Structure formats: structure tokens, C-alpha cells
Short mmCIF file of C-alpha atoms and ligand atoms in Angstrom, two decimals:
data_model
loop_
_atom_site.label_atom_id
_atom_site.label_comp_id
_atom_site.label_asym_id
_atom_site.label_seq_id
_atom_site.Cartn_x
_atom_site.Cartn_y
_atom_site.Cartn_z
CA MET M 227 -0.39 -16.56 56.70
CA LYS M 228 -2.52 -15.39 53.78
CA PHE M 229 -1.42 -16.04 50.20
CA GLY M 230 -0.19 -12.51 49.47
CA THR M 231 2.09 -12.65 52.51
CA LYS M 232 3.28 -16.19 51.80
CA VAL M 233 4.56 -15.36 48.32
CA ILE M 234 6.87 -12.78 49.89
CA HIS M 235 7.81 -14.41 53.20
CA ALA M 236 7.10 -18.15 53.45
CA GLY M 237 10.36 -20.11 53.79
CA ILE M 238 12.38 -16.97 53.13
CA GLU M 239 14.67 -15.67 55.90
CA PRO M 240 17.32 -12.93 55.68
CA ASP M 241 20.68 -14.51 54.82
CA GLU M 242 22.32 -15.83 58.02
CA ALA M 243 25.84 -14.77 57.05
CA THR M 244 25.14 -11.17 56.00
CA GLY M 245 21.53 -10.27 56.75
CA ALA M 246 20.82 -9.83 53.01
CA VAL M 247 17.06 -9.50 52.66
CA MET M 248 17.00 -10.99 49.17
CA THR M 249 17.91 -14.66 48.95
CA PRO M 250 21.52 -14.80 47.65
CA ILE M 251 22.31 -16.73 44.47
CA TYR M 252 24.55 -19.51 45.75
CA MET M 253 26.56 -20.18 42.60
CA THR M 254 28.50 -23.09 44.05
CA THR M 255 28.67 -26.73 43.10
CA THR M 256 30.06 -27.93 46.41
CA TYR M 257 30.39 -27.12 50.13
CA ALA M 258 33.31 -27.36 52.57
CA GLN M 259 33.24 -30.21 55.09
CA LYS M 260 35.28 -30.22 58.35
CA ARG M 261 35.49 -33.98 58.34
CA PRO M 262 33.65 -36.29 55.94
CA GLY M 263 29.93 -35.81 56.64
CA GLU M 264 30.50 -32.83 58.96
CA HIS M 265 28.80 -29.98 57.07
CA LYS M 266 25.95 -27.47 57.25
CA GLY M 267 23.41 -29.63 55.45
CA TYR M 268 24.76 -29.06 51.96
CA GLU M 269 27.17 -31.35 50.12
CA TYR M 270 26.69 -31.03 46.36
CA SER M 271 24.39 -28.73 44.36
CA ARG M 272 22.61 -31.41 42.33
CA THR M 273 21.35 -32.73 45.67
CA GLN M 274 20.74 -29.42 47.45
CA ASN M 275 21.47 -25.75 46.91
CA PRO M 276 20.42 -23.02 49.36
CA THR M 277 18.80 -20.77 46.71
CA ARG M 278 16.80 -23.74 45.41
CA THR M 279 15.91 -24.88 48.96
CA THR M 280 14.43 -21.45 49.69
CA LEU M 281 12.33 -21.58 46.52
CA GLU M 282 11.22 -25.16 47.26
CA LYS M 283 10.06 -24.14 50.75
CA ASN M 284 8.19 -21.18 49.31
CA ILE M 285 6.40 -23.28 46.67
CA ALA M 286 5.45 -25.88 49.33
CA ALA M 287 3.90 -23.10 51.44
CA LEU M 288 1.92 -21.78 48.45
CA GLU M 289 0.46 -25.25 47.79
CA ASN M 290 -0.20 -25.96 51.52
CA THR M 291 2.18 -28.94 51.47
CA LYS M 292 5.12 -30.14 53.55
CA TYR M 293 7.41 -30.65 50.55
CA GLY M 294 8.26 -28.73 47.39
CA LEU M 295 10.75 -29.87 44.76
CA CYS M 296 12.06 -27.98 41.76
CA PHE M 297 13.15 -29.42 38.44
CA ALA M 298 14.90 -28.19 35.30
CA SER M 299 11.56 -27.98 33.43
CA GLY M 300 7.90 -28.83 33.79
CA MET M 301 8.53 -31.97 31.73
CA ALA M 302 11.35 -33.03 34.08
CA ALA M 303 8.91 -32.64 36.99
CA ILE M 304 6.31 -34.82 35.24
CA ASP M 305 9.00 -37.38 34.42
CA ALA M 306 10.06 -37.57 38.09
CA ILE M 307 6.42 -38.27 39.00
CA MET M 308 5.91 -40.94 36.31
CA ARG M 309 9.06 -42.76 37.40
CA MET M 310 7.18 -43.85 40.51
CA LEU M 311 5.28 -46.28 38.26
CA GLN M 312 6.35 -49.81 37.30
CA PRO M 313 5.98 -51.68 34.00
CA GLY M 314 2.41 -53.02 33.88
CA ASP M 315 0.96 -50.02 35.74
CA GLU M 316 -1.65 -47.86 34.03
CA VAL M 317 -2.44 -44.15 34.10
CA ILE M 318 -5.82 -42.53 33.50
CA SER M 319 -5.26 -39.06 32.11
CA SER M 320 -7.57 -36.29 30.97
CA ASN M 321 -7.64 -36.29 27.14
CA ASP M 322 -7.10 -32.57 26.77
CA VAL M 323 -3.58 -32.55 28.33
CA TYR M 324 -0.52 -30.50 27.44
CA GLY M 325 1.03 -31.90 24.24
CA GLY M 326 4.36 -32.61 25.95
CA THR M 327 2.61 -34.69 28.61
CA TYR M 328 0.80 -36.69 25.93
CA ARG M 329 4.10 -37.29 24.11
CA LEU M 330 5.90 -38.35 27.31
CA LEU M 331 3.18 -40.83 28.25
CA LYS M 332 2.64 -42.13 24.71
CA GLN M 333 6.16 -42.20 23.28
CA VAL M 334 8.39 -42.67 26.32
CA TYR M 335 6.38 -44.48 29.00
CA GLU M 336 4.32 -46.81 26.79
CA LYS M 337 7.61 -48.21 25.47
CA VAL M 338 8.56 -49.33 28.98
CA GLY M 339 5.17 -50.94 29.57
CA ILE M 340 3.28 -48.14 31.32
CA LYS M 341 0.01 -47.61 29.51
CA SER M 342 -2.11 -44.45 29.59
CA HIS M 343 -5.81 -43.97 28.86
CA PHE M 344 -6.82 -40.49 27.69
CA ILE M 345 -10.45 -39.77 28.51
CA PRO M 346 -12.79 -36.76 28.74
CA MET M 347 -12.77 -36.30 32.51
CA GLN M 348 -15.34 -33.49 32.60
CA ASP M 349 -17.63 -36.51 33.05
CA THR M 350 -16.07 -38.10 36.13
CA ASN M 351 -18.05 -41.35 35.63
CA LYS M 352 -15.77 -42.04 32.66
CA VAL M 353 -12.90 -42.43 35.14
CA LEU M 354 -14.71 -45.19 37.03
CA GLU M 355 -15.29 -47.10 33.77
CA CYS M 356 -11.56 -47.00 33.06
CA ILE M 357 -10.21 -48.27 36.37
CA ASN M 358 -8.82 -51.83 36.41
CA GLU M 359 -6.45 -53.79 38.69
CA ASN M 360 -3.41 -52.21 36.99
CA THR M 361 -4.51 -48.59 37.41
CA LYS M 362 -2.06 -46.70 39.62
CA MET M 363 -2.48 -43.02 38.87
CA ILE M 364 -5.02 -40.42 37.77
CA TRP M 365 -3.46 -37.47 35.96
CA VAL M 366 -5.56 -34.34 35.66
CA GLU M 367 -5.02 -30.99 34.04
CA THR M 368 -7.61 -28.30 34.88
CA PRO M 369 -8.27 -25.85 33.30
CA THR M 370 -7.14 -27.69 30.17
CA ASN M 371 -5.23 -26.44 27.17
CA PRO M 372 -6.42 -25.05 24.77
CA LEU M 373 -10.16 -25.57 25.37
CA LEU M 374 -10.32 -24.47 29.02
CA ASN M 375 -12.30 -27.50 30.15
CA ILE M 376 -12.76 -27.80 33.90
CA ILE M 377 -12.42 -31.09 35.76
CA ASP M 378 -13.99 -31.65 39.19
CA LEU M 379 -11.03 -32.13 41.54
CA GLU M 380 -13.16 -33.06 44.54
CA ALA M 381 -15.00 -35.79 42.61
CA ILE M 382 -11.75 -37.22 41.20
CA GLY M 383 -10.21 -37.02 44.69
CA LYS M 384 -12.99 -39.25 46.03
CA ILE M 385 -12.53 -41.78 43.23
CA ALA M 386 -8.76 -41.83 43.81
CA LYS M 387 -9.24 -42.39 47.53
CA GLU M 388 -11.81 -45.18 47.14
CA ASN M 389 -9.59 -46.98 44.63
CA ASP M 390 -6.27 -46.28 46.33
CA LEU M 391 -4.79 -44.43 43.35
CA ILE M 392 -2.19 -41.66 43.18
CA PHE M 393 -4.00 -38.46 42.17
CA ALA M 394 -1.74 -35.94 40.43
CA VAL M 395 -2.77 -32.53 39.10
CA ASP M 396 -0.94 -30.34 36.62
CA ASN M 397 -1.80 -26.99 38.26
CA THR M 398 0.10 -24.84 35.76
CA PHE M 399 -2.88 -22.90 34.35
CA ALA M 400 -4.54 -22.03 37.66
CA THR M 401 -1.41 -21.60 39.86
CA PRO M 402 -1.64 -22.03 43.66
CA CYS M 403 -3.01 -18.49 43.75
CA LEU M 404 -6.32 -19.59 42.18
CA GLN M 405 -6.47 -23.32 43.00
CA ASN M 406 -4.90 -25.71 45.54
CA PRO M 407 -5.48 -29.28 44.28
CA ILE M 408 -4.15 -30.80 47.54
CA ASP M 409 -7.15 -29.30 49.37
CA PHE M 410 -9.44 -31.34 47.09
CA GLY M 411 -7.73 -34.68 47.71
CA ALA M 412 -4.86 -34.59 45.20
CA HIS M 413 -1.58 -36.15 46.38
CA ILE M 414 0.59 -34.24 43.92
CA SER M 415 0.37 -30.73 42.53
CA MET M 416 2.75 -30.14 39.63
CA HIS M 417 3.72 -26.91 37.83
CA SER M 418 5.44 -25.74 34.74
CA VAL M 419 7.06 -22.88 36.67
CA THR M 420 8.03 -21.57 33.22
CA LYS M 421 4.53 -20.11 32.94
CA TYR M 422 2.79 -18.06 35.67
CA LEU M 423 5.04 -18.84 38.65
CA GLY M 424 8.12 -17.46 36.93
CA GLY M 425 5.78 -15.06 35.19
CA HIS M 426 8.29 -13.08 33.14
CA SER M 427 9.01 -15.46 30.23
CA ASP M 428 12.67 -15.78 31.24
CA VAL M 429 13.00 -19.14 33.08
CA VAL M 430 12.24 -22.76 32.16
CA MET M 431 11.51 -24.72 35.36
CA GLY M 432 9.17 -27.28 36.92
CA ALA M 433 7.95 -27.95 40.45
CA VAL M 434 6.12 -30.61 42.43
CA ALA M 435 4.39 -30.16 45.79
CA VAL M 436 3.37 -33.10 48.02
CA ASN M 437 2.39 -33.80 51.63
CA ASP M 438 2.99 -37.53 51.81
CA ASP M 439 6.41 -38.48 53.28
CA GLU M 440 6.77 -41.59 51.15
CA LEU M 441 5.92 -39.80 47.89
CA ALA M 442 8.33 -37.00 48.81
CA GLU M 443 11.15 -39.48 49.47
CA LYS M 444 10.66 -41.11 46.06
CA LEU M 445 10.57 -37.75 44.32
CA TYR M 446 13.74 -36.52 46.07
CA PHE M 447 15.41 -39.76 45.04
CA HIS M 448 14.46 -39.17 41.39
CA GLN M 449 15.39 -35.49 41.56
CA ASN M 450 18.88 -36.38 42.73
CA SER M 451 19.34 -39.60 40.76
CA ILE M 452 18.21 -38.22 37.41
CA GLY M 453 19.62 -34.78 38.08
CA ALA M 454 17.23 -32.57 36.11
CA VAL M 455 17.61 -29.70 38.57
CA PRO M 456 17.37 -25.95 37.95
CA SER M 457 20.32 -23.58 38.41
CA PRO M 458 20.62 -21.33 41.49
CA PHE M 459 20.24 -18.31 39.22
CA ASP M 460 16.94 -19.62 37.84
CA ALA M 461 15.77 -20.34 41.40
CA PHE M 462 16.52 -16.71 42.26
CA LEU M 463 14.59 -15.42 39.25
CA VAL M 464 11.55 -17.48 40.23
CA LEU M 465 11.74 -16.31 43.86
CA ARG M 466 11.69 -12.78 42.47
CA GLY M 467 8.80 -13.54 40.12
CA LEU M 468 6.72 -15.24 42.82
CA LYS M 469 6.68 -12.14 45.02
CA THR M 470 4.11 -10.58 42.68
CA LEU M 471 2.18 -13.74 41.77
CA HIS M 472 -1.00 -12.69 43.64
CA ILE M 473 -1.02 -9.24 42.04
CA ARG M 474 -0.28 -10.61 38.59
CA MET M 475 -3.00 -13.27 38.85
CA GLU M 476 -5.52 -10.65 39.91
CA ARG M 477 -4.70 -8.58 36.83
CA HIS M 478 -4.48 -11.61 34.51
CA SER M 479 -7.95 -12.61 35.71
CA GLU M 480 -9.39 -9.10 35.35
CA ASN M 481 -7.95 -8.71 31.84
CA GLY M 482 -8.93 -12.27 30.89
CA LYS M 483 -12.54 -11.50 31.78
CA ALA M 484 -12.51 -8.23 29.83
CA VAL M 485 -11.05 -9.89 26.73
CA ALA M 486 -13.47 -12.84 26.98
CA GLU M 487 -16.44 -10.45 27.21
CA PHE M 488 -15.21 -8.38 24.26
CA LEU M 489 -14.83 -11.52 22.15
CA GLN M 490 -18.23 -12.86 23.19
CA ASN M 491 -19.88 -9.72 21.81
CA HIS M 492 -17.89 -9.47 18.59
CA PRO M 493 -19.79 -10.37 15.38
CA LYS M 494 -16.79 -12.22 13.84
CA ILE M 495 -16.44 -14.61 16.78
CA ASP M 496 -18.20 -17.96 16.89
CA LYS M 497 -17.38 -19.51 20.26
CA VAL M 498 -15.46 -18.28 23.31
CA TYR M 499 -13.95 -20.75 25.77
CA TYR M 500 -13.62 -19.15 29.20
CA PRO M 501 -14.47 -20.84 32.54
CA GLY M 502 -15.67 -17.54 34.01
CA PHE M 503 -18.79 -17.49 31.81
CA GLU M 504 -21.97 -18.84 33.38
CA SER M 505 -22.60 -20.58 30.07
CA HIS M 506 -19.35 -22.60 30.40
CA PRO M 507 -20.45 -26.24 30.89
CA ASN M 508 -18.46 -26.60 34.12
CA HIS M 509 -18.70 -23.05 35.44
CA GLU M 510 -20.11 -24.23 38.77
CA VAL M 511 -17.18 -26.60 39.31
CA ALA M 512 -14.75 -23.82 38.36
CA LYS M 513 -16.41 -21.54 40.93
CA LYS M 514 -16.10 -24.24 43.60
CA GLN M 515 -12.42 -25.02 43.12
CA MET M 516 -10.94 -21.78 41.77
CA SER M 517 -10.85 -18.37 43.44
CA ASN M 518 -10.75 -16.62 40.05
CA PHE M 519 -10.66 -17.66 36.38
CA GLY M 520 -7.20 -16.60 35.19
CA GLY M 521 -6.00 -15.10 31.95
CA MET M 522 -6.39 -17.93 29.44
CA VAL M 523 -9.11 -17.51 26.81
CA SER M 524 -9.66 -19.41 23.55
CA PHE M 525 -12.05 -18.65 20.68
CA THR M 526 -13.05 -19.62 17.15
CA LEU M 527 -14.13 -17.48 14.19
CA LYS M 528 -17.39 -17.77 12.30
CA GLY M 529 -16.69 -19.68 9.07
CA ASP M 530 -13.60 -21.36 10.54
CA ASP M 531 -11.34 -20.08 7.75
CA ILE M 532 -7.64 -20.68 8.35
CA ASP M 533 -6.42 -17.86 6.10
CA GLU M 534 -8.65 -15.30 7.78
CA THR M 535 -7.43 -16.56 11.17
CA LEU M 536 -3.76 -16.24 10.28
CA ASP M 537 -4.44 -12.85 8.73
CA ILE M 538 -6.00 -11.55 11.97
CA ILE M 539 -3.13 -12.94 14.04
CA SER M 540 -0.57 -11.22 11.81
CA LYS M 541 -2.30 -7.85 12.27
CA LEU M 542 -2.03 -7.86 16.06
CA LYS M 543 0.49 -5.38 17.45
CA ILE M 544 0.48 -5.95 21.22
CA PHE M 545 -0.35 -9.67 21.32
CA THR M 546 2.75 -11.58 20.20
CA LEU M 547 2.42 -14.85 18.29
CA ALA M 548 4.47 -17.29 20.37
CA GLU M 549 4.44 -20.63 22.17
CA SER M 550 4.09 -20.58 25.96
CA LEU M 551 1.86 -18.56 28.29
CA GLY M 552 1.65 -17.02 31.73
CA GLY M 553 4.07 -14.12 31.29
CA VAL M 554 3.30 -10.46 31.90
CA GLU M 555 3.02 -9.87 28.12
CA SER M 556 0.00 -11.01 26.12
CA LEU M 557 0.71 -13.93 23.80
CA ILE M 558 -1.42 -15.49 21.13
CA GLY M 559 -1.24 -19.04 19.82
CA HIS M 560 -2.75 -20.91 16.91
CA PRO M 561 -3.05 -24.54 18.06
CA ALA M 562 -3.87 -25.99 14.60
CA THR M 563 -0.52 -24.89 13.16
CA MET M 564 1.53 -24.73 16.39
CA THR M 565 0.96 -26.93 19.47
CA HIS M 566 -1.47 -29.35 17.74
CA ALA M 567 0.06 -29.37 14.25
CA SER M 568 1.12 -33.02 14.56
CA ILE M 569 -2.47 -34.17 15.18
CA PRO M 570 -4.39 -35.11 11.96
CA PRO M 571 -7.10 -32.50 11.15
CA GLU M 572 -9.99 -35.03 11.47
CA VAL M 573 -8.85 -35.96 15.00
CA ARG M 574 -8.21 -32.33 15.90
CA HIS M 575 -11.63 -31.19 14.69
CA LYS M 576 -13.41 -33.87 16.72
CA THR M 577 -11.88 -32.57 19.95
CA GLY M 578 -12.79 -28.94 19.11
CA VAL M 579 -9.36 -27.76 17.95
CA LEU M 580 -10.72 -26.15 14.78
CA ASP M 581 -8.67 -24.33 12.11
CA SER M 582 -9.75 -20.94 13.46
CA LEU M 583 -9.15 -21.75 17.13
CA ILE M 584 -7.03 -19.03 18.74
CA ARG M 585 -5.67 -19.22 22.28
CA VAL M 586 -4.68 -16.09 24.13
CA SER M 587 -2.61 -15.78 27.26
CA VAL M 588 -3.88 -12.41 28.38
CA GLY M 589 -1.06 -10.44 29.99
CA ILE M 590 -1.15 -7.65 32.53
CA GLU M 591 -0.98 -4.69 30.13
CA ASP M 592 -3.78 -2.09 30.18
CA LYS M 593 -6.92 -3.92 29.10
CA ASP M 594 -8.15 -1.02 26.92
CA ASP M 595 -5.03 -1.35 24.77
CA LEU M 596 -5.48 -5.12 24.51
CA ILE M 597 -9.09 -4.79 23.39
CA ALA M 598 -8.24 -1.99 20.95
CA ASP M 599 -5.53 -4.22 19.46
CA LEU M 600 -7.99 -7.09 18.93
CA GLU M 601 -10.56 -4.67 17.52
CA GLN M 602 -8.18 -3.23 14.88
CA ALA M 603 -7.04 -6.74 13.87
CA PHE M 604 -10.65 -7.95 13.41
CA ASN M 605 -11.86 -4.85 11.60
CA SER M 606 -8.99 -3.86 9.32
C1 PLP T 1182 4.34 -25.76 29.52
C2 PLP T 1182 3.56 -26.80 30.19
C3 PLP T 1182 4.15 -28.00 30.63
C4 PLP T 1182 5.62 -28.31 30.37
O1 PLP T 1182 6.46 -27.46 31.07
P1 PLP T 1182 7.92 -27.02 30.55
O2 PLP T 1182 8.38 -26.09 31.62
O3 PLP T 1182 7.74 -26.40 29.21
O4 PLP T 1182 8.74 -28.27 30.48
C5 PLP T 1182 3.35 -28.90 31.30
N1 PLP T 1182 2.04 -28.66 31.52
C6 PLP T 1182 1.44 -27.53 31.12
C7 PLP T 1182 0.00 -27.33 31.39
C8 PLP T 1182 2.17 -26.57 30.44
O5 PLP T 1182 1.55 -25.45 30.02
#
């Protein structure tokens, strides 16, 4: 099955009891048993729920894996993965990771003796330098947030294989529509479903897709033991959202390109970060591992003035200033005062998160309106 058919059909059957074409929302905590253990595969909804099972099968199909598991948030999904590690184990992570991932690794896992190294993985040789006898996992985010760096999944996959390491990818930005990390040697593909998979800014959820039986068993154990599971209603909303993922990603990518090109040519703009540009340092890698470049674009202003930046943001009418990304509506973020506010300015500036850095999650509105909105905010 091709991707556009899978989003609508994979793992989804008409309801056995009624023939309902849409997956019913099974709002039940428990299931009748004839005798203890004699049931239809469902016992208790923390462990399994039919609406969630359907979504998990669908997500597995989209990532070309045997198993899919859903969690109450992206962070809960990452936590379930990290719990596979033991005190003394080490993680090598890309340095430009989601702030919540950095916080989890630094402030929760380091306390229990699991150390993480944050390195610029665009240069894959840096990973080799970091591996020691305690290394257990490589954690990669690509494209990264907010600077849209691209990391070579195939190259990291080889390193992971040669050194017998778990290779996990946060695939939130690309989605399985544009990139399947498992095909490049990753063992785990993880998502903040909250973003593009849900796609309508109305659900917080996470997901993990794996092929390996042993990894799947550990993850199911954590999913059930820790209990950070999504509700059946949220599973339904995501099933509904996923049906248009391929169409949305096509439009996000088309609009992302148009916005990036507009910004590139605007006299007030200094630098545009967008993996679709040939001038992007890892454009060739992006072309190899992604089928399109998505809707995330970041840029800085000439002069790097924070007041001018905030002034422009406040003049936008269609782009909404908000955390998060990946919904149908265009959002704009200011990392220096929002997601990266807790990082000291000197540190922030070194990694490229300047005062005027603006990140846009380009939505699926008409691109002419989006560009006109940016134009009026820059020129008024
Ligand atoms: C949002 C996000 C997360 C965390 O997901 P939540 O659903 O907010 O818990 C993890 N990784 C990336 C790349 C994200 O954008």
C-alpha cells in the first residue's frame, strides 16, 4: 500500500459489531470476561483499548514497523524509551534537540546516573569520538528545532550497528510522510503526535514505532507499568487527523518553500534556515532521506534587534504567536524569549539562537495571504 492509502486504511477495519466505517470511540475502562481470562483480548484500558489499538496499528504501518505504541504525550513516549537504560549507561544526543528532551535527559535521567552527551551531529565523526564502553543509545532529532539542521540518518545507522547501540530518532518534524528513520537503520522512531500527526492543535499525544520484538516488549511493559496512555477520544481525534496527513504535508511543504523563498529575497532578512535550499549545509542529506522539506522555516533579521523583532511579530495578523507547531494554522515563535528563554544569551548566541531568530510553522492557509501578512508586518 502507498502512503496516501495507508493513512486512511492501514490497520483500520469497519467495526465488527455494527459495520461502522469510522473507528468507534470505546469509552470504557474495562471489558466483560466469561470466566477469569476468558475475554476478547481486552481487559483494562490502561493496558489496551480498541480505539488506541487501531491508531497504534495505523502508526506502525506509516513507519513501516511491526509495532506502534501511543502515549499521553511526546515526553511520555521519550520517557518510556529512556527507561530501557540502566544507571551507568550513556546517551549521545544531537545538541540541537527539543528543549523538553534536553530537560528530561539533564534534570531527570542524569540524577539516576544516566549521562547524556550533546554534540553537533551534522558532523557524524563527532559521534565516533564520543562513544565509550558505557554508550547505549544514540538520540537524533532531524530536522532540528529551531535551526533546521539535518543529520545523516544512514551514517548514524551504520555507526549504531557497528557499535551495537540503540538508535532512536525523534521524527516529529518530518513525520512518516516525509521520512522513515527505520529504513535508514534506526531501531526506534518517536513522535510528538501533538504536532503534525494530530495536525489540528487539539490533542497532546506521543507515539513510538519499532520493529524489534524485544524492544517492543520493553516498551509495552513501560506503557502499561507507568500508565501514561492517551484517552480513547484523543486516539479517535488522531485517527481522524491522520487521514489527511499526506495532503497536509504536501501543502505544508509547498507553503514552507514559498515562505522561505520570500524571506530569502527580503531586504530586512539576514539568514533563512530551510533544508530545501541548495545553500543549506546538509541539503544533499535532506534530499536523500526526506521526500519533501516540510513547513518549518526559521530566520534572523539584519541588525539582530530584539525590539524590532518583537514589533514585527506583534504586527502579524494570520501568523499567531504561540508555542507548538504542525497544525493547519500558521504559528510563529520567538525562541530567545520563549522556548530558549532559560538558556543564557552567550550560550544561545553561540548555537545560532540569536535575539532576532524567528521560527515559523507554516500552516496550510493560502500562501499568498501568508506572504502578504509577512510583507505588511515587515514594511509597516
Ligand atoms: C513537542 C515536541 C516534543 C514533546 O512532545 P509533547 O507532545 O509536547 O510532549 C518532542 N520532540 C519534538 C521535536 C517536539 O516538537
